[in-house]
mmCIF file of C-alpha atoms in Angstrom:
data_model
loop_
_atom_site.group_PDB
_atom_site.id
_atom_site.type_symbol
_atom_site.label_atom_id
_atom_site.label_comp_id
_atom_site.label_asym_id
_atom_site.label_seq_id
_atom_site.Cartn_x
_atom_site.Cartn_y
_atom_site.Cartn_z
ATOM 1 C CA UNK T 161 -16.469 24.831 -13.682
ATOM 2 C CA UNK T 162 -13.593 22.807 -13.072
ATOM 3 C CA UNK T 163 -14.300 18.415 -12.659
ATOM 4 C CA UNK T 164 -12.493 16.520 -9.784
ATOM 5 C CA UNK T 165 -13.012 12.813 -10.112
ATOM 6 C CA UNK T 166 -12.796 11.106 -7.053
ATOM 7 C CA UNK T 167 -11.529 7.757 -7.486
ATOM 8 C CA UNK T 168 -11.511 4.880 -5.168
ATOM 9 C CA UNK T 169 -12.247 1.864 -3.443
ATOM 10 C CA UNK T 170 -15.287 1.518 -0.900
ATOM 11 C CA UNK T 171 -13.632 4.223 1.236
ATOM 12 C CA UNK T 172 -14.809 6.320 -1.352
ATOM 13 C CA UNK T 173 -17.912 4.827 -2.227
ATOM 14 C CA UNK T 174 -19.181 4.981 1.142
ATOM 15 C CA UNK T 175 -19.141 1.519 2.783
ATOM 16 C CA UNK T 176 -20.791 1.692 6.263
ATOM 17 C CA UNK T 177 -18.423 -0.283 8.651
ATOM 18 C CA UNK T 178 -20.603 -3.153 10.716
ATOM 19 C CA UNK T 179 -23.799 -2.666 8.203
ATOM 20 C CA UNK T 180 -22.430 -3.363 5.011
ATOM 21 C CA UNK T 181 -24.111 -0.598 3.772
ATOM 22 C CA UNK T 182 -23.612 2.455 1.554
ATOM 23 C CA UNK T 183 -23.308 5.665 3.445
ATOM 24 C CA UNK T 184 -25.945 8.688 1.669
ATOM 25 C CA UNK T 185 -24.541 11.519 -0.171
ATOM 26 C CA UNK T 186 -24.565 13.800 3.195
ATOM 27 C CA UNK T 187 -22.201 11.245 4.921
ATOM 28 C CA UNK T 188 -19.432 9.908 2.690
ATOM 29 C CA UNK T 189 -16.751 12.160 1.610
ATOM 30 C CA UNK T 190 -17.342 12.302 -1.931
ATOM 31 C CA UNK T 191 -20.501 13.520 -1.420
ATOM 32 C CA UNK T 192 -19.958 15.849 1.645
ATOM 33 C CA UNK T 193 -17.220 17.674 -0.871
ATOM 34 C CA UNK T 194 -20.070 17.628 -3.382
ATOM 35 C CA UNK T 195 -21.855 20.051 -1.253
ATOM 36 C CA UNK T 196 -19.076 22.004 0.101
ATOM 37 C CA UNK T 197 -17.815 22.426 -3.465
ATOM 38 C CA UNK T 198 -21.323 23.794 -4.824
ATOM 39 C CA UNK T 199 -20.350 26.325 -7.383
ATOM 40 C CA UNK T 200 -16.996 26.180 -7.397
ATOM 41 C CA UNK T 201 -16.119 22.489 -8.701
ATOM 42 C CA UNK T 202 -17.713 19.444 -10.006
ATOM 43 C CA UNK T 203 -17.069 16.692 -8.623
ATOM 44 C CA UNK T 204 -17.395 12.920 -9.703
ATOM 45 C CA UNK T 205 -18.098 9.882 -7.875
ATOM 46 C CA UNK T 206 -16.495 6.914 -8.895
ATOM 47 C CA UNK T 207 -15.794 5.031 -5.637
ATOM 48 C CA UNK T 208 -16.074 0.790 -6.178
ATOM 49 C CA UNK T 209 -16.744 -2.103 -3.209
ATOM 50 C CA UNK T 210 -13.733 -3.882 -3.242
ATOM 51 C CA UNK T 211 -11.640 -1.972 -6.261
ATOM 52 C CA UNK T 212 -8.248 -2.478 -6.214
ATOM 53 C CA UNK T 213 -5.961 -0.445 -8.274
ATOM 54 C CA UNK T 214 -3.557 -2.582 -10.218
ATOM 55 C CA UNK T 215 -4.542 -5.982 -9.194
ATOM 56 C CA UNK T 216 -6.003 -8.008 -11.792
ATOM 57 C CA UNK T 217 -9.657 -8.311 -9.859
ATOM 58 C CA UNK T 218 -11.721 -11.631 -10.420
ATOM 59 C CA UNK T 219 -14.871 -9.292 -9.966
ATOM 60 C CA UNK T 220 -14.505 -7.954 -13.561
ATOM 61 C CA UNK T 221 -13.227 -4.740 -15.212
ATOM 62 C CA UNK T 222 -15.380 -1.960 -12.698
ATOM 63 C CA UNK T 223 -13.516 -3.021 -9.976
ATOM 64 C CA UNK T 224 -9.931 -3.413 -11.412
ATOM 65 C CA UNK T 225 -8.548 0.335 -11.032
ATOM 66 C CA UNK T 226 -5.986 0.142 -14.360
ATOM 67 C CA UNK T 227 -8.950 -1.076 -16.520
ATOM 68 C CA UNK T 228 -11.448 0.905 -15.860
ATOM 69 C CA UNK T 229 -9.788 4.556 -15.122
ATOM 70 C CA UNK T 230 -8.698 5.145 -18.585
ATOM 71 C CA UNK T 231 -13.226 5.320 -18.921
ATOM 72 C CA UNK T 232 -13.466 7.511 -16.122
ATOM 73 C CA UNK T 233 -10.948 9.797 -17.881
ATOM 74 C CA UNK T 234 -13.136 10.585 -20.076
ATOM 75 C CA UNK T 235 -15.130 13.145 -18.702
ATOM 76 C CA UNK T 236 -12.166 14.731 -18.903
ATOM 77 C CA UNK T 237 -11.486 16.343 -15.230
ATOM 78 C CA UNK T 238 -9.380 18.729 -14.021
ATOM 79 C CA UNK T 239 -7.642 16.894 -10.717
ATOM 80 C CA UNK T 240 -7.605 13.734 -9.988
ATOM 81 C CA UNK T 241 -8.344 12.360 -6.577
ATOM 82 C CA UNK T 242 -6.760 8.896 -6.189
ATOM 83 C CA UNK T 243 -7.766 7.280 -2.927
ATOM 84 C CA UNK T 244 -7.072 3.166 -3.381
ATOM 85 C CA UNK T 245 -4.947 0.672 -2.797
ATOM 86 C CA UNK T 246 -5.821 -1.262 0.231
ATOM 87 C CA UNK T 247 -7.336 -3.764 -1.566
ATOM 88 C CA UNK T 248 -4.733 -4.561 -3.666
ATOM 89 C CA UNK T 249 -2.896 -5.684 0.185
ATOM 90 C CA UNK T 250 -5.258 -8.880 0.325
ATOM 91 C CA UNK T 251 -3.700 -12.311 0.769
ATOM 92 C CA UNK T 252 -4.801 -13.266 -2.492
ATOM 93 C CA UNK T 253 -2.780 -11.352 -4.519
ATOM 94 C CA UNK T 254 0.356 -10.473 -1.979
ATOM 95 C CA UNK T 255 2.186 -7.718 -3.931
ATOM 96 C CA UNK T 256 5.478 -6.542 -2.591
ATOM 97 C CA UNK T 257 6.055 -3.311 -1.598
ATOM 98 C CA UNK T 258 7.935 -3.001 -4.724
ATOM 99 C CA UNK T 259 4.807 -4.367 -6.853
ATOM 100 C CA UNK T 260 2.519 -1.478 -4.972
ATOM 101 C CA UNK T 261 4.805 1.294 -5.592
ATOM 102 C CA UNK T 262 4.967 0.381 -9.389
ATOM 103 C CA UNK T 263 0.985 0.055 -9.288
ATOM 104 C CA UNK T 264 0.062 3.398 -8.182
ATOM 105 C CA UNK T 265 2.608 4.728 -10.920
ATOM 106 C CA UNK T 266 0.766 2.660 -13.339
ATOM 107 C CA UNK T 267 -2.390 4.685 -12.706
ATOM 108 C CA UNK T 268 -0.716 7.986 -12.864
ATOM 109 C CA UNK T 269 0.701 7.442 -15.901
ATOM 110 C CA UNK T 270 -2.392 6.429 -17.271
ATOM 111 C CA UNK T 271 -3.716 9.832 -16.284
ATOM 112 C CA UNK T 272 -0.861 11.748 -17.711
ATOM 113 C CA UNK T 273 -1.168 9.721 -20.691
ATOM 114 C CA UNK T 274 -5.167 10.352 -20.790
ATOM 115 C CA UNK T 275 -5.094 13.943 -19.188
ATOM 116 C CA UNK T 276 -2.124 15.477 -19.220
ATOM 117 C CA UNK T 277 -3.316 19.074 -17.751
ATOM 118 C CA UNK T 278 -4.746 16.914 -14.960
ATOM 119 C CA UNK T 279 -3.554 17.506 -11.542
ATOM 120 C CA UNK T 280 -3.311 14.378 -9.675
ATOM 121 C CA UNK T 281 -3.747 14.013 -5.742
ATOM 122 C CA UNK T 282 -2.536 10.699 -4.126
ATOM 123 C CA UNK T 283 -4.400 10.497 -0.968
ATOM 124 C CA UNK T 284 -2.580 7.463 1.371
ATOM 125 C CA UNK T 285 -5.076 5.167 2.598
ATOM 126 C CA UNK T 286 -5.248 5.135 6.600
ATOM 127 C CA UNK T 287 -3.474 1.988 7.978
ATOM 128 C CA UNK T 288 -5.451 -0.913 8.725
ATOM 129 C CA UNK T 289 -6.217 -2.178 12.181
ATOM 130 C CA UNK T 290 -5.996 -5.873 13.617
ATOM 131 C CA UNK T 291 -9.610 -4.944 13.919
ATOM 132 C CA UNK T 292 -10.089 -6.356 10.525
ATOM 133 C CA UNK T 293 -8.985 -10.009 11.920
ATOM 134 C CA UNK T 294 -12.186 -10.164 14.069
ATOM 135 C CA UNK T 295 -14.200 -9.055 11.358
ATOM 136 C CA UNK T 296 -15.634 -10.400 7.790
ATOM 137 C CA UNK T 297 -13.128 -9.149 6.073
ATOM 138 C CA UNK T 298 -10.647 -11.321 7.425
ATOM 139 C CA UNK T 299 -11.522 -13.603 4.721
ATOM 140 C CA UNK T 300 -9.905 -11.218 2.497
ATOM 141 C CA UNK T 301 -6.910 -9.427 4.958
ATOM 142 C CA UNK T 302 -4.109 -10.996 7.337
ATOM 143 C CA UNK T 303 -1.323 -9.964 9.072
ATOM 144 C CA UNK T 304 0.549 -9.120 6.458
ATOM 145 C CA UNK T 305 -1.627 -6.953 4.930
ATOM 146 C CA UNK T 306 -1.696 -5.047 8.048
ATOM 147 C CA UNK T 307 2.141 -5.061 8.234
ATOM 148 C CA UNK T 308 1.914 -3.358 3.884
ATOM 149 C CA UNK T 309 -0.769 -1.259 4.731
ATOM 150 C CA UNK T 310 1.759 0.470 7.207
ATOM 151 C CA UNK T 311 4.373 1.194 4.491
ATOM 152 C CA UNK T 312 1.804 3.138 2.592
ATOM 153 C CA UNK T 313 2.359 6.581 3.109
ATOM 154 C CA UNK T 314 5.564 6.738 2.709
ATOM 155 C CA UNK T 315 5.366 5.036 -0.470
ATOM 156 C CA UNK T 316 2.728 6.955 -1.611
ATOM 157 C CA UNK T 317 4.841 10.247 -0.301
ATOM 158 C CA UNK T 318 7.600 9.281 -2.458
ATOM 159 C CA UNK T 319 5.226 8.538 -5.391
ATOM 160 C CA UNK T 320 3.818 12.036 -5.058
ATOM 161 C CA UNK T 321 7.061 13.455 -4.916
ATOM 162 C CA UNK T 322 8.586 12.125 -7.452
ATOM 163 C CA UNK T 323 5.519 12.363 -10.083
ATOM 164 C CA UNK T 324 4.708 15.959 -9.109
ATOM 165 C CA UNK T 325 1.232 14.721 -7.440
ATOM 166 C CA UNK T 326 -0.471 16.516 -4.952
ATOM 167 C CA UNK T 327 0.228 14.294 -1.626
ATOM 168 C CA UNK T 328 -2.594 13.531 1.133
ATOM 169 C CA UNK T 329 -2.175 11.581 3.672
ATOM 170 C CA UNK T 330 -5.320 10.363 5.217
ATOM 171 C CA UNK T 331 -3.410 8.881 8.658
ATOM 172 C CA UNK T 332 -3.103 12.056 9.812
ATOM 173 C CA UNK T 333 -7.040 12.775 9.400
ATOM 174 C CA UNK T 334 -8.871 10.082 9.740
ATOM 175 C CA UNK T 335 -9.142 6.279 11.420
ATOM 176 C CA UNK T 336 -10.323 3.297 10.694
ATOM 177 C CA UNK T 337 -13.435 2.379 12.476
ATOM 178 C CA UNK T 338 -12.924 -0.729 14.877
ATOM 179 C CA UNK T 339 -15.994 -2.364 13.760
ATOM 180 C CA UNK T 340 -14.064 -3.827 10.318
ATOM 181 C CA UNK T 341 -10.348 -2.694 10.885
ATOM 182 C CA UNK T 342 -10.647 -0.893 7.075
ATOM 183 C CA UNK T 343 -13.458 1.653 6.803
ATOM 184 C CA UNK T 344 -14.799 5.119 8.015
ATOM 185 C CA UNK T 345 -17.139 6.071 10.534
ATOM 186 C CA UNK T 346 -19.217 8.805 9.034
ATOM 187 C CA UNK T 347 -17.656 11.312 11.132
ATOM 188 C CA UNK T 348 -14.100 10.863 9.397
ATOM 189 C CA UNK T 349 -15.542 11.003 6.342
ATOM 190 C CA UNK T 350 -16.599 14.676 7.328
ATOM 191 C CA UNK T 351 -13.039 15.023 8.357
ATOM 192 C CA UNK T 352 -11.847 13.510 5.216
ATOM 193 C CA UNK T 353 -14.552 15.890 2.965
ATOM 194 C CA UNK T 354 -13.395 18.874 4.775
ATOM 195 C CA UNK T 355 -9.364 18.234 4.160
ATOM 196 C CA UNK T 356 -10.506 17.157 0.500
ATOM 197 C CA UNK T 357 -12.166 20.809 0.238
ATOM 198 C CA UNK T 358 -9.458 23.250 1.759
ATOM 199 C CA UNK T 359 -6.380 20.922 -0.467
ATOM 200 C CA UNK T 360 -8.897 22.027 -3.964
ATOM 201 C CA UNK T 361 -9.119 25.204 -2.537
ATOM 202 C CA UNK T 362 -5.191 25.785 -2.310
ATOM 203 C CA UNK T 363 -4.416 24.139 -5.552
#
């Protein structure tokens, strides 16, 4: 049976927008395409609160994507979901555009290096929502990260392109819930499982 690794931020884990909770395994994606991939693939958690994925993280190595992949790589899977990069957009470490772009290339080359049978998908964060600047996380976000969070996808488009990734773009299937401006209701994470599923399926 062929291993997907799904690795992300709290997206991924299954943060609960407005209860600062973790979503169960029947309501975040990761573990919705658990179940819809019974039999068919294995699939791997590894979603993190507040991961970022090239950003040297305060928090320690779990939650600093670059450091802690080449672990997760381990297990040796056979695609490679890659769902972060938001968090890398907070005012505390204000990459360029130029800075993200080179991040998310650091991770896949770290896979190729790692796993080089590996497909890779690159899923584009959905674009966060001034939502966030009413909410707790504002300690974290501004405007600006708003304004980078908008260049994402076609970034990450390019990325894929470029790198021979499987491209995702999560804007066109799910949105941010306006309780935080940055995560999913549990009902895009369905949406989210179910793209996840059908894009394994065809590749």
């Amino acid at each position: 049976m062929k291993k997907v690794l799904c690795f992300g931020d709290s997206n991924t884990y299954g943060y609960c927008p407005g209860r600062a909770i973790r979503y169960d395994k029947n309501s975040r994606w990761s573990g919705i395409l658990k179940q819809l991939c019974d039999g068919k693939f294995e699939i791997i958690e590894a979603g993190c609160n507040n991961r970022t994925a090239f950003s040297d993280n305060p928090a320690g190595i779990d939650q600093t994507g670059y450091k802690v992949l080449p672990n997760l790589l381990q297990q040796n899977p056979d695609y490679i979901i890659l769902a972060i990069g938001l968090n890398d957009l907070q005012y505390s470490y204000a990459p360029t555009l130029q800075q993200v772009e080179d991040g998310i290339k650091l991770l896949i080359r770290i896979i190729k290096e790692t796993c080089p049978c590996a497909k890779i998908v690159l899923a584009a964060p959905s674009v966060i929502t001034t939502d966030i600047l009413h909410s707790y996380f504002i300690n974290l976000f501004d405007m600006d990260s708003i304004e980078k969070s908008k260049h994402l996808p076609a970034i990450y488009k390019t990325i894929a392109q470029s790198e021979d990734c499987i491209f995702i773009d999560l804007n066109k299937i799910a949105k941010v819930s306006e309780a935080d401006g940055l995560h999913y209701k549990a009902e895009e994470h369905q949406k989210i499982a179910q793209a996840m599923f059908e894009l394994l399926n065809n590749n």
